[in-house]
Amino acid sequence: ILFFNLLDIELLKSQIQSSLDCHFYENSTFLAERLHAFASSQDTLFVLANCYYRSGNILRAHQLLQGIFFPNKKRKTKQKKIN
């Protein structure tokens, strides 16, 4: 069982930021996905969205953040009309 304490989380965030600063977007995204998987919070989701945004995956970042700011927003889906 993996367990992250606060120090591990802050160290991983620091590594993610260093990767972003060096333009290692794949590395930062990988680390941010792992961080969010093991310590899910709005803060880690924002870190992940930032990695997606900085790597050019703007739509993915938007979709992640949309869930934070509009949690009750229903997505439009096509429904078949039943006669």
Short mmCIF file of C-alpha atoms in Angstrom, two decimals:
data_model
loop_
_atom_site.label_atom_id
_atom_site.label_comp_id
_atom_site.label_asym_id
_atom_site.label_seq_id
_atom_site.Cartn_x
_atom_site.Cartn_y
_atom_site.Cartn_z
CA ILE A 1 0.00 0.00 0.00
CA LEU A 2 1.36 3.36 -1.00
CA PHE A 3 1.01 6.18 1.45
CA PHE A 4 1.94 9.77 0.79
CA ASN A 5 2.55 12.11 3.66
CA LEU A 6 2.52 15.87 3.32
CA LEU A 7 6.30 16.05 2.83
CA ASP A 8 6.14 13.54 -0.05
CA ILE A 9 3.37 15.51 -1.72
CA GLU A 10 5.28 18.79 -1.46
CA LEU A 11 8.44 17.13 -2.77
CA LEU A 12 6.55 15.72 -5.74
CA LYS A 13 4.97 19.12 -6.46
CA SER A 14 8.47 20.62 -6.41
CA GLN A 15 9.66 18.00 -8.91
CA ILE A 16 6.68 18.73 -11.14
CA GLN A 17 7.41 22.46 -11.06
CA SER A 18 11.08 21.83 -11.85
CA SER A 19 10.07 19.69 -14.82
CA LEU A 20 7.75 22.42 -16.06
CA ASP A 21 10.49 25.03 -15.67
CA CYS A 22 12.81 22.87 -17.80
CA HIS A 23 10.05 22.29 -20.40
CA PHE A 24 9.91 18.55 -19.63
CA TYR A 25 6.16 18.47 -20.14
CA GLU A 26 5.75 14.70 -20.51
CA ASN A 27 7.64 14.13 -17.27
CA SER A 28 5.69 16.78 -15.37
CA THR A 29 2.37 15.44 -16.66
CA PHE A 30 3.29 11.88 -15.69
CA LEU A 31 4.25 12.97 -12.18
CA ALA A 32 1.14 15.13 -11.81
CA GLU A 33 -1.12 12.25 -12.91
CA ARG A 34 0.48 10.00 -10.29
CA LEU A 35 0.21 12.69 -7.64
CA HIS A 36 -3.47 13.24 -8.34
CA ALA A 37 -4.14 9.49 -8.41
CA PHE A 38 -2.66 8.97 -4.96
CA ALA A 39 -3.56 12.26 -3.25
CA SER A 40 -6.68 13.48 -5.02
CA SER A 41 -7.66 17.04 -4.14
CA GLN A 42 -8.53 20.29 -5.90
CA ASP A 43 -4.93 21.38 -5.43
CA THR A 44 -3.47 18.31 -7.17
CA LEU A 45 -6.12 18.59 -9.88
CA PHE A 46 -5.00 22.16 -10.53
CA VAL A 47 -1.37 21.01 -10.74
CA LEU A 48 -2.39 18.37 -13.28
CA ALA A 49 -4.46 20.85 -15.30
CA ASN A 50 -1.51 23.24 -15.33
CA CYS A 51 0.71 20.48 -16.75
CA TYR A 52 -1.82 19.73 -19.46
CA TYR A 53 -2.14 23.42 -20.28
CA ARG A 54 1.61 24.02 -20.42
CA SER A 55 2.08 20.97 -22.67
CA GLY A 56 -0.48 22.36 -25.13
CA ASN A 57 -3.36 20.09 -24.17
CA ILE A 58 -5.65 23.02 -23.41
CA LEU A 59 -8.93 21.16 -23.94
CA ARG A 60 -7.94 18.49 -21.43
CA ALA A 61 -7.01 21.17 -18.87
CA HIS A 62 -10.33 22.92 -19.48
CA GLN A 63 -12.29 19.71 -18.97
CA LEU A 64 -10.55 19.01 -15.67
CA LEU A 65 -11.10 22.50 -14.33
CA GLN A 66 -14.69 22.64 -15.53
CA GLY A 67 -15.52 19.94 -13.00
CA ILE A 68 -14.14 22.11 -10.18
CA PHE A 69 -15.86 25.36 -11.06
CA PHE A 70 -19.12 23.90 -12.37
CA PRO A 71 -19.64 20.60 -10.50
CA ASN A 72 -23.41 20.45 -11.09
CA LYS A 73 -23.34 21.44 -14.74
CA LYS A 74 -24.96 18.78 -16.83
CA ARG A 75 -23.44 17.93 -20.15
CA LYS A 76 -25.66 18.11 -23.17
CA THR A 77 -26.26 14.72 -24.70
CA LYS A 78 -28.28 13.74 -27.66
CA GLN A 79 -31.29 11.68 -26.71
CA LYS A 80 -33.09 9.50 -29.12
CA LYS A 81 -36.72 10.25 -29.60
CA ILE A 82 -38.89 7.25 -28.83
CA ASN A 83 -42.22 7.03 -30.66
#
